[in-house]
Coordinates of C-alpha atoms and ligand atoms in Angstrom, one line a residue:
M22 CA -12.2 -6.1 3.7
T23 CA -13.0 -8.8 1.3
S24 CA -12.8 -12.4 2.3
A25 CA -14.4 -15.8 2.0
L26 CA -15.3 -15.3 5.7
Q27 CA -16.7 -11.9 5.0
K28 CA -15.5 -10.7 8.4
D29 CA -15.9 -7.0 8.9
A30 CA -12.9 -4.9 9.5
P31 CA -12.2 -1.2 8.8
D32 CA -10.8 -0.4 5.4
G33 CA -7.3 0.6 4.8
A34 CA -5.7 -1.4 7.6
F35 CA -2.8 -2.1 5.2
P36 CA -1.7 0.8 3.0
F37 CA -1.0 -1.4 0.0
D38 CA 0.6 -0.2 -3.2
N39 CA 1.3 -3.3 -5.2
S40 CA 3.9 -2.6 -7.9
Y41 CA 5.0 -6.2 -8.6
A42 CA 1.4 -7.0 -9.6
R43 CA 1.7 -4.3 -12.3
L44 CA 4.6 -6.1 -14.0
P45 CA 3.9 -8.3 -17.1
P46 CA 1.7 -11.4 -16.5
N47 CA 4.5 -13.9 -16.9
F48 CA 6.2 -12.6 -13.7
F49 CA 3.7 -14.2 -11.4
V50 CA 0.5 -16.1 -11.0
R51 CA -2.4 -14.5 -9.0
Q52 CA -3.3 -16.9 -6.2
A53 CA -5.4 -16.4 -3.1
P54 CA -4.3 -18.1 0.2
S55 CA -6.0 -21.3 1.3
Q56 CA -8.2 -21.2 4.4
A57 CA -6.9 -22.4 7.7
A58 CA -9.2 -24.5 9.9
E59 CA -8.6 -22.9 13.3
P60 CA -6.0 -20.2 13.2
R61 CA -4.4 -18.9 16.3
L62 CA -2.1 -15.9 16.6
I63 CA 1.2 -17.0 18.2
K64 CA 3.1 -13.8 17.7
L65 CA 2.6 -10.4 16.3
N66 CA 5.6 -8.1 15.8
E67 CA 3.9 -4.8 16.9
E68 CA 7.0 -2.7 16.5
L69 CA 7.4 -3.8 12.9
A70 CA 3.7 -3.5 12.2
A71 CA 3.9 0.2 13.3
E72 CA 7.0 0.7 11.2
L73 CA 4.9 -0.6 8.2
R74 CA 2.1 1.8 9.1
L75 CA -0.3 -1.1 9.7
D76 CA -3.2 -0.8 12.1
V77 CA -1.8 -2.6 15.2
E78 CA -5.1 -2.6 17.1
L79 CA -6.8 -4.3 14.2
L80 CA -4.0 -6.8 13.9
K81 CA -4.3 -7.7 17.5
R82 CA -8.0 -8.3 17.0
D83 CA -8.0 -10.0 13.6
G84 CA -4.4 -11.1 13.3
E85 CA -5.2 -14.8 13.3
A86 CA -7.6 -14.4 10.4
I87 CA -5.3 -12.0 8.4
F88 CA -2.0 -13.8 9.0
S89 CA -3.4 -17.3 8.3
G90 CA -4.7 -16.1 4.9
N91 CA -8.4 -16.5 5.9
L92 CA -9.1 -12.8 5.7
L93 CA -7.7 -10.7 2.9
P94 CA -7.1 -7.1 3.8
D95 CA -8.5 -4.5 1.4
G96 CA -6.0 -3.8 -1.4
A97 CA -4.2 -7.1 -1.2
D98 CA -3.4 -8.6 -4.6
P99 CA -2.1 -12.0 -3.6
L100 CA 0.3 -13.7 -6.0
A101 CA 3.0 -16.3 -6.3
M102 CA 6.2 -15.1 -7.9
A103 CA 7.9 -17.0 -10.7
Y104 CA 11.6 -17.9 -10.4
A105 CA 14.2 -20.5 -11.2
G106 CA 17.4 -21.4 -9.5
H107 CA 20.6 -23.4 -9.2
Q108 CA 20.0 -25.9 -6.3
F109 CA 23.3 -27.3 -5.1
G110 CA 24.8 -26.5 -8.4
G111 CA 22.1 -28.0 -10.6
F112 CA 19.8 -25.7 -12.6
V113 CA 16.1 -26.0 -12.1
P114 CA 14.3 -23.8 -14.7
L115 CA 11.0 -23.6 -12.8
L116 CA 10.7 -23.2 -9.1
G117 CA 8.6 -20.2 -8.0
D118 CA 6.7 -19.6 -4.8
G119 CA 5.3 -23.0 -4.0
R120 CA 4.4 -22.3 -0.4
A121 CA 4.5 -18.5 -0.3
I122 CA 2.0 -15.9 -1.3
L123 CA 2.8 -12.2 -1.7
L124 CA -0.1 -10.3 -0.2
G125 CA 1.2 -7.0 -1.5
E126 CA 3.6 -4.1 -0.8
V127 CA 3.4 -1.2 1.6
I128 CA 5.5 1.9 1.9
D129 CA 6.9 2.0 5.4
R130 CA 7.4 4.9 7.8
N131 CA 10.8 5.6 6.2
G132 CA 9.4 5.7 2.7
K133 CA 10.7 2.2 1.9
R134 CA 8.7 -0.2 -0.1
R135 CA 8.3 -3.6 1.7
D136 CA 6.8 -6.9 0.6
I137 CA 4.4 -8.7 3.0
Q138 CA 4.3 -12.4 2.3
L139 CA 2.5 -15.4 3.8
K140 CA 4.6 -18.5 4.0
G141 CA 2.7 -21.7 4.4
A142 CA -0.7 -20.5 3.3
G143 CA -1.4 -23.2 0.8
Q144 CA -0.7 -24.4 -2.7
T145 CA 0.1 -22.3 -5.7
P146 CA 0.7 -23.3 -9.3
F147 CA 4.4 -23.6 -8.4
S148 CA 3.8 -26.2 -5.6
R149 CA 4.7 -29.2 -7.8
R150 CA 4.1 -32.1 -5.3
G151 CA 4.4 -29.9 -2.2
D152 CA 1.5 -29.1 0.0
G153 CA 2.2 -25.4 0.2
R154 CA 2.1 -25.6 4.0
A155 CA 4.7 -25.0 6.7
A156 CA 5.2 -26.8 10.0
L157 CA 5.4 -24.9 13.2
G158 CA 9.0 -25.7 13.9
P159 CA 10.5 -24.0 10.8
V160 CA 8.2 -21.1 11.3
L161 CA 9.5 -20.5 14.8
R162 CA 13.0 -20.9 13.6
E163 CA 12.6 -18.4 10.9
Y164 CA 10.9 -16.0 13.3
I165 CA 13.7 -16.2 15.9
V166 CA 16.6 -16.0 13.4
S167 CA 15.1 -13.2 11.3
E168 CA 14.6 -11.0 14.4
A169 CA 18.0 -12.0 15.8
M170 CA 19.7 -11.0 12.6
Y171 CA 17.9 -7.6 12.7
A172 CA 19.1 -7.0 16.2
L173 CA 22.6 -8.0 15.3
G174 CA 22.5 -5.5 12.5
V175 CA 22.7 -8.0 9.6
P176 CA 20.4 -7.2 6.7
A177 CA 17.6 -9.8 6.6
T178 CA 14.0 -10.3 5.9
R179 CA 11.9 -9.7 9.0
A180 CA 9.2 -11.5 10.9
L181 CA 5.8 -9.8 11.2
A182 CA 3.7 -12.6 12.6
A183 CA 3.3 -16.3 13.2
V184 CA 0.0 -18.2 13.4
T185 CA -0.8 -21.9 13.9
T186 CA -3.5 -23.2 11.5
G187 CA -5.1 -25.9 13.6
Q188 CA -4.3 -28.3 10.8
P189 CA -1.7 -31.0 10.7
V190 CA 1.1 -31.1 8.1
Y191 CA 2.6 -34.4 7.1
R192 CA 6.3 -34.6 7.0
E193 CA 8.3 -37.5 8.3
E194 CA 5.9 -37.2 11.2
V195 CA 2.6 -35.3 11.8
L196 CA 3.3 -31.8 12.9
P197 CA 1.2 -28.7 13.7
G198 CA 0.8 -26.4 10.7
A199 CA 1.7 -22.8 10.8
V200 CA 1.9 -19.7 8.6
F201 CA 4.8 -17.2 8.8
T202 CA 4.4 -13.6 7.7
R203 CA 7.6 -12.3 6.2
V204 CA 8.6 -8.8 5.4
A205 CA 11.3 -8.1 2.8
A206 CA 12.7 -5.2 0.8
S207 CA 11.5 -7.5 -2.0
H208 CA 11.5 -11.1 -2.8
I209 CA 13.4 -10.8 -6.1
R210 CA 16.2 -13.3 -6.3
V211 CA 19.1 -14.2 -8.5
G212 CA 16.7 -17.0 -9.6
T213 CA 14.1 -14.5 -10.7
F214 CA 16.5 -13.3 -13.4
Q215 CA 17.4 -16.9 -14.2
F216 CA 13.8 -17.7 -14.8
F217 CA 13.6 -15.4 -17.8
A218 CA 17.1 -16.1 -19.0
A219 CA 16.2 -19.8 -19.2
R220 CA 13.3 -18.9 -21.5
G221 CA 15.4 -16.5 -23.6
D222 CA 13.0 -13.7 -22.7
A223 CA 15.3 -10.7 -23.1
E224 CA 12.4 -8.3 -22.8
A225 CA 11.4 -9.6 -19.4
I226 CA 15.0 -9.4 -18.1
K227 CA 15.2 -5.8 -19.1
A228 CA 11.8 -5.1 -17.5
L229 CA 12.9 -6.8 -14.3
A230 CA 16.3 -5.0 -14.2
D231 CA 14.5 -1.7 -14.7
Y232 CA 12.1 -2.5 -11.9
V233 CA 14.9 -3.5 -9.6
I234 CA 16.8 -0.3 -10.3
E235 CA 13.8 1.8 -9.7
R236 CA 12.9 -0.1 -6.5
H237 CA 16.3 -0.9 -4.9
Y238 CA 18.9 1.2 -6.7
P239 CA 17.3 4.4 -7.9
E240 CA 20.6 6.3 -7.7
L241 CA 21.9 4.1 -10.6
K242 CA 19.3 5.4 -13.1
D243 CA 21.7 8.0 -14.4
A244 CA 24.8 5.9 -14.4
E245 CA 26.6 5.6 -17.7
N246 CA 25.7 1.9 -17.9
P247 CA 22.9 1.4 -15.4
Y248 CA 22.7 -2.4 -15.8
L249 CA 26.4 -2.8 -15.2
A250 CA 26.2 -0.5 -12.3
L251 CA 23.3 -2.5 -11.0
Y252 CA 25.3 -5.7 -11.2
R253 CA 28.2 -4.0 -9.4
E254 CA 26.0 -2.8 -6.6
V255 CA 24.3 -6.2 -6.1
C256 CA 27.7 -7.8 -5.8
E257 CA 28.8 -5.0 -3.4
R258 CA 25.7 -5.7 -1.1
Q259 CA 26.3 -9.4 -1.2
A260 CA 30.0 -9.0 -0.4
A261 CA 29.1 -6.8 2.6
L262 CA 26.3 -9.2 3.7
I263 CA 28.3 -12.4 3.5
A264 CA 31.1 -10.7 5.4
R265 CA 28.6 -9.9 8.2
W266 CA 27.5 -13.5 8.3
L267 CA 31.0 -14.6 8.9
H268 CA 31.5 -12.0 11.6
V269 CA 28.6 -13.4 13.6
G270 CA 29.2 -17.1 12.8
F271 CA 26.1 -17.5 10.7
I272 CA 25.7 -20.4 8.2
H273 CA 22.9 -20.0 5.8
G274 CA 22.8 -23.6 4.9
V275 CA 21.1 -23.4 1.4
M276 CA 22.7 -20.7 -0.6
N277 CA 21.0 -21.7 -3.8
T278 CA 20.6 -18.9 -6.3
D279 CA 16.8 -18.9 -5.6
N280 CA 17.7 -18.1 -2.0
M281 CA 19.9 -15.0 -2.8
T282 CA 18.2 -11.7 -2.9
I283 CA 18.9 -8.8 -5.3
S284 CA 18.3 -6.3 -2.4
G285 CA 21.1 -7.7 -0.3
E286 CA 19.0 -9.1 2.5
T287 CA 19.4 -12.5 4.0
I288 CA 16.5 -14.7 2.9
D289 CA 15.0 -18.2 3.4
F290 CA 16.3 -19.3 6.7
G291 CA 15.8 -23.0 6.2
P292 CA 18.5 -25.2 7.8
C293 CA 20.5 -22.1 8.9
A294 CA 22.4 -22.1 12.1
F295 CA 25.0 -20.2 14.1
M296 CA 28.3 -21.9 14.8
D297 CA 29.2 -22.7 18.3
S298 CA 32.9 -23.7 18.5
Y299 CA 34.9 -22.3 15.6
D300 CA 35.5 -24.5 12.6
P301 CA 35.4 -23.1 9.1
A302 CA 34.1 -26.4 7.7
T303 CA 31.0 -26.3 9.9
V304 CA 27.9 -27.6 8.1
F305 CA 24.5 -28.2 9.7
S306 CA 22.1 -28.8 6.9
S307 CA 21.0 -32.4 6.6
I308 CA 20.9 -32.1 2.8
D309 CA 24.4 -30.6 2.4
H310 CA 26.4 -33.8 2.1
Q311 CA 29.3 -32.2 0.3
G312 CA 29.7 -29.2 2.6
R313 CA 29.0 -27.0 -0.4
Y314 CA 27.5 -24.3 1.9
A315 CA 29.9 -24.7 4.8
Y316 CA 30.7 -21.6 6.9
A317 CA 33.9 -20.7 5.1
N318 CA 32.6 -21.6 1.6
Q319 CA 30.0 -18.9 1.8
P320 CA 32.0 -16.1 0.2
G321 CA 33.0 -18.3 -2.7
I322 CA 29.5 -19.6 -3.2
G323 CA 28.3 -16.0 -3.2
Q324 CA 30.6 -15.3 -6.0
W325 CA 29.5 -18.4 -7.9
N326 CA 25.8 -17.3 -7.5
L327 CA 26.6 -13.8 -8.6
A328 CA 28.4 -15.1 -11.7
R329 CA 25.1 -16.8 -12.6
L330 CA 23.3 -13.5 -12.2
G331 CA 25.9 -11.8 -14.4
E332 CA 25.2 -14.4 -17.2
T333 CA 21.5 -13.4 -17.2
L334 CA 22.4 -9.7 -17.6
L335 CA 25.1 -10.0 -20.3
P336 CA 22.9 -8.7 -23.2
L337 CA 22.2 -5.6 -21.2
F338 CA 25.9 -4.8 -20.5
D339 CA 26.9 -4.4 -24.1
A340 CA 25.6 -5.4 -27.6
D341 CA 29.0 -6.9 -28.2
Q342 CA 28.9 -10.2 -26.3
E343 CA 32.7 -10.4 -25.9
K344 CA 32.8 -6.9 -24.5
A345 CA 29.8 -7.7 -22.2
L346 CA 31.6 -10.8 -20.8
E347 CA 34.7 -8.8 -20.1
L348 CA 32.7 -6.2 -18.2
A349 CA 31.0 -8.9 -16.2
N350 CA 34.3 -10.5 -15.4
E351 CA 35.7 -7.3 -14.0
V352 CA 32.7 -7.0 -11.6
I353 CA 32.9 -10.5 -10.4
K354 CA 36.6 -10.2 -9.8
L355 CA 35.9 -7.0 -7.8
Y356 CA 33.5 -8.9 -5.6
G357 CA 36.4 -10.9 -4.3
E358 CA 38.3 -7.8 -3.3
R359 CA 35.2 -6.2 -1.9
F360 CA 34.3 -9.2 0.2
Q361 CA 37.9 -9.3 1.6
A362 CA 37.8 -5.6 2.4
H363 CA 34.5 -5.9 4.3
W364 CA 35.6 -9.0 6.1
L365 CA 38.9 -7.6 7.2
S366 CA 37.5 -4.3 8.4
G367 CA 34.9 -6.1 10.5
M368 CA 37.4 -8.5 11.9
R369 CA 39.7 -5.6 12.8
R370 CA 36.8 -4.2 14.8
K371 CA 36.2 -7.6 16.4
I372 CA 39.8 -7.6 17.7
G373 CA 39.5 -4.0 18.8
V374 CA 41.7 -2.1 16.3
V375 CA 40.5 1.0 14.4
S376 CA 43.9 1.7 12.7
E377 CA 45.1 -0.4 9.8
E378 CA 48.4 -2.3 9.6
D379 CA 49.6 -4.9 7.1
G380 CA 50.1 -7.5 9.8
D381 CA 46.4 -7.3 10.9
L382 CA 45.3 -10.1 8.6
E383 CA 47.9 -12.4 9.9
L384 CA 47.1 -11.5 13.5
I385 CA 43.4 -12.3 12.9
Q386 CA 44.1 -15.5 11.1
S387 CA 46.3 -16.8 13.9
L388 CA 43.5 -16.1 16.4
L389 CA 41.1 -18.0 14.3
A390 CA 43.6 -20.9 13.9
L391 CA 44.0 -20.8 17.7
M392 CA 40.3 -20.9 18.2
Q393 CA 39.9 -23.9 15.8
A394 CA 42.7 -25.8 17.4
G395 CA 41.4 -25.0 20.9
Q396 CA 37.7 -25.6 20.0
A397 CA 36.9 -22.2 21.3
D398 CA 33.3 -21.0 21.1
F399 CA 33.4 -18.4 18.4
T400 CA 30.9 -16.0 20.0
L401 CA 32.1 -16.3 23.6
A402 CA 35.7 -16.0 22.7
F403 CA 35.2 -12.7 21.0
R404 CA 32.9 -11.4 23.8
R405 CA 35.5 -12.3 26.4
L406 CA 38.3 -10.7 24.3
S407 CA 36.2 -7.5 24.5
A408 CA 36.2 -7.7 28.2
L409 CA 39.9 -8.4 28.3
A410 CA 40.5 -5.3 26.2
G411 CA 39.2 -3.2 29.1
N412 CA 40.4 -5.2 32.0
D413 CA 43.6 -7.3 32.3
A414 CA 41.9 -9.3 35.1
A415 CA 39.6 -10.8 32.5
E416 CA 42.4 -12.9 30.9
A417 CA 41.6 -16.2 32.6
A418 CA 37.9 -15.9 31.4
F419 CA 39.1 -15.5 27.8
T420 CA 41.7 -18.3 27.8
A421 CA 39.2 -20.6 29.5
S422 CA 37.3 -20.7 26.2
F423 CA 40.2 -22.7 24.8
R424 CA 41.0 -26.3 25.4
E425 CA 44.6 -25.4 26.3
P426 CA 44.4 -22.0 27.9
E427 CA 48.2 -21.7 27.9
A428 CA 48.3 -21.8 24.1
C429 CA 46.8 -18.3 24.0
G430 CA 49.8 -16.6 25.7
E431 CA 51.9 -15.9 22.6
W432 CA 48.9 -14.5 20.6
L433 CA 47.8 -12.3 23.5
G434 CA 51.3 -10.8 23.6
R435 CA 51.2 -9.9 19.9
W436 CA 47.6 -8.6 20.3
R437 CA 48.6 -6.3 23.2
E438 CA 51.6 -5.0 21.3
R439 CA 49.3 -4.2 18.3
L440 CA 46.8 -2.5 20.6
S441 CA 49.7 -0.3 21.9
R442 CA 49.9 1.2 18.4
D443 CA 46.1 1.8 18.1
P444 CA 44.6 5.1 19.2
Q445 CA 41.9 4.0 21.7
S446 CA 41.6 4.0 25.4
P447 CA 41.1 0.5 26.9
A448 CA 37.6 1.4 28.1
G449 CA 36.7 2.9 24.8
R450 CA 38.0 -0.1 23.0
A451 CA 36.2 -2.6 25.2
E452 CA 33.0 -0.6 24.7
A453 CA 33.5 -0.6 20.9
M454 CA 34.2 -4.3 20.8
R455 CA 31.1 -5.1 22.8
K456 CA 29.1 -3.5 20.0
V457 CA 30.5 -5.8 17.3
N458 CA 31.0 -9.0 19.4
P459 CA 27.5 -10.2 20.5
A460 CA 27.0 -11.8 23.9
F461 CA 23.9 -13.6 22.5
I462 CA 23.2 -15.4 19.3
P463 CA 20.3 -17.7 18.4
R464 CA 22.1 -20.8 19.5
N465 CA 20.8 -23.9 17.8
H466 CA 20.1 -25.9 20.9
R467 CA 18.0 -23.1 22.3
I468 CA 16.0 -22.9 19.2
E469 CA 15.5 -26.6 19.2
Q470 CA 14.3 -26.5 22.8
A471 CA 11.9 -23.7 22.0
I472 CA 10.5 -25.6 19.0
L473 CA 10.1 -28.8 20.9
A474 CA 8.2 -27.1 23.8
A475 CA 5.9 -25.3 21.3
T476 CA 5.3 -28.4 19.1
E477 CA 4.9 -31.0 21.8
D478 CA 3.3 -29.0 24.6
G479 CA 1.9 -25.8 22.9
D480 CA 4.3 -24.0 25.3
F481 CA 5.6 -20.8 23.7
S482 CA 7.4 -19.5 26.8
L483 CA 10.9 -20.6 25.6
F484 CA 10.2 -19.0 22.2
E485 CA 9.2 -15.7 23.9
A486 CA 12.2 -15.8 26.2
L487 CA 14.6 -16.3 23.2
L488 CA 13.0 -13.4 21.4
T489 CA 13.5 -11.2 24.5
V490 CA 17.2 -12.0 25.0
L491 CA 18.0 -11.9 21.3
A492 CA 16.5 -8.4 20.9
K493 CA 19.5 -7.0 22.7
P494 CA 22.4 -9.2 21.6
Y495 CA 25.1 -6.7 22.4
D496 CA 24.0 -6.0 26.0
D497 CA 25.3 -8.0 28.9
Q498 CA 21.8 -8.9 30.4
P499 CA 23.3 -10.6 33.4
A500 CA 20.0 -12.2 34.5
L501 CA 19.9 -14.0 31.2
A502 CA 23.6 -15.0 31.1
A503 CA 22.7 -18.7 30.7
Y504 CA 21.7 -17.9 27.1
M505 CA 25.3 -17.0 26.3
E506 CA 26.4 -20.6 27.0
P507 CA 27.3 -23.0 24.3
P508 CA 25.4 -26.3 24.3
Q509 CA 26.5 -29.1 26.7
P510 CA 27.6 -32.2 24.8
D511 CA 24.2 -33.8 25.1
E512 CA 22.5 -30.6 23.9
R513 CA 24.5 -30.2 20.8
V514 CA 22.5 -30.0 17.6
L515 CA 24.4 -31.6 14.7
Q516 CA 21.9 -31.3 11.9
T517 CA 19.2 -28.9 10.9
F518 CA 16.5 -29.5 8.4
C519 CA 14.8 -27.5 5.6
G520 CA 11.4 -25.8 6.1
T521 CA 9.8 -28.5 4.1
Ligands
LIG603 P1 13.1 -23.3 -0.2 O1 13.5 -24.6 0.5 O2 12.3 -22.4 0.6 O3 14.3 -22.6 -0.8 O4 12.2 -23.8 -1.4 C1 12.7 -24.3 -2.6 C2 11.5 -24.5 -3.6 O5 10.6 -25.5 -3.1 C3 10.6 -23.2 -3.8 O6 10.2 -23.2 -5.1 C4 9.5 -23.5 -2.8 O7 8.4 -22.8 -3.1 C5 9.3 -25.0 -2.9 N1 8.7 -25.6 -1.7 C6 9.3 -25.8 -0.6 N2 8.5 -26.4 0.3 C7 7.3 -26.5 -0.3 C8 6.0 -27.0 0.1 N3 5.8 -27.5 1.4 N4 5.0 -27.0 -0.8 C9 5.2 -26.5 -2.0 N5 6.4 -26.0 -2.4 C10 7.4 -26.0 -1.6
LIG604 MG1 13.8 -20.6 -1.1

């Protein structure tokens, strides 16, 4: 180990193999983390550490030093990545990791290359006026939501560790500082391509695209037009991802192009939140005044962001720019169809049908309209519908999710009729529905309670309890049933804030 603290630890605790650091020098700036005054390990994800082939015993002992940035493991090559991005529609040519430092990459147990990044470990050349630090609240939120997404089966970056630094950070108030250790398939974003496009650096765009193909889409190397195939696959993964968000009621909150990965993982959980009662216009983010990133706008914004990606790749699609534009337009049009297909097939599973009929879309839409009019809790209503599929006696529990329970009768009649033409037993259907309709989501009011207890009283028990219940979102967990409940009116969280 090499470190300013020169603490002794065995070599090779992290099996680093840092490929991004071997890219041209304009892709990043080498930057060591800052020292934390009095780091304390809040949480170590031992299961993930083992998956990454890290030395778990060592991390238990030296985790606070390593995950605060105080102790650099052997083989780390810390750097801040360069990127640009459209933020709320406006282009910012220079963003980059202002409060994140990539320690390096490891090859996990499944042969997959994963980034390990410290978020909140001090300033970098991209910090502009920011302090490069993170407050404990956003760190806990990102930890909880990342792991909840994983358990829900939604591709997302993962949480490896959280430490407090023992130093205050200054926001609107003085808050305890913390560092979050994030694991990602990579941190390459739409904005990474935009960074080079804004500088007219065609060579760098090609190098980045080649790197991305090698790392994330190796099967495309032999495609007739690998760059066009890459674009199509990125669009496909984003279409699938955003459909998954909608299926679980997730609202990202800041879908700027710098917060959209090329790998297809959800990234940068800032003011994100899960919807309680169903309303497609739901927005939580305090900075999203126009509702640009509202729940139901996400598929369209995804398409807008991907169009920006396509623009950066045009020269690689075809030497003839008109032809290149035509090719890009075909792909971006296809995204719309692919999103719709992913969304519809997931929604079919949510209402418990495995066969396909033309009327399904209308049946699903009328349920959603009913839920909106009846202010039904999105998660609870689908979970209770799952129970109803296996047991007629569960009807009252389902309709109780709606303001006017009687309004459900007509829809339930049509649903049952549809089920009569679907080849599943009631018990089998209920079981299948429970696997796609979670009982537990990271409800905003629970996250806020956990953050408050940790920040004000140093009490992490609510944080731990949430992690436990959210690790098995599709199980009933009767002893923890209270976590299924939507917020009481006085518990409702109306706004969420960015990590800054
Ligand atoms: P994000 O809100 O994580 O999407 O960040 C948007 C941009 O602001 C990125 O370039 C970040 O690195 C930068 N940024 C956010 N918070 C800070 C901070 N506290 N210090 C320095 N840079 C920051
Ligand atoms: Mg970001």
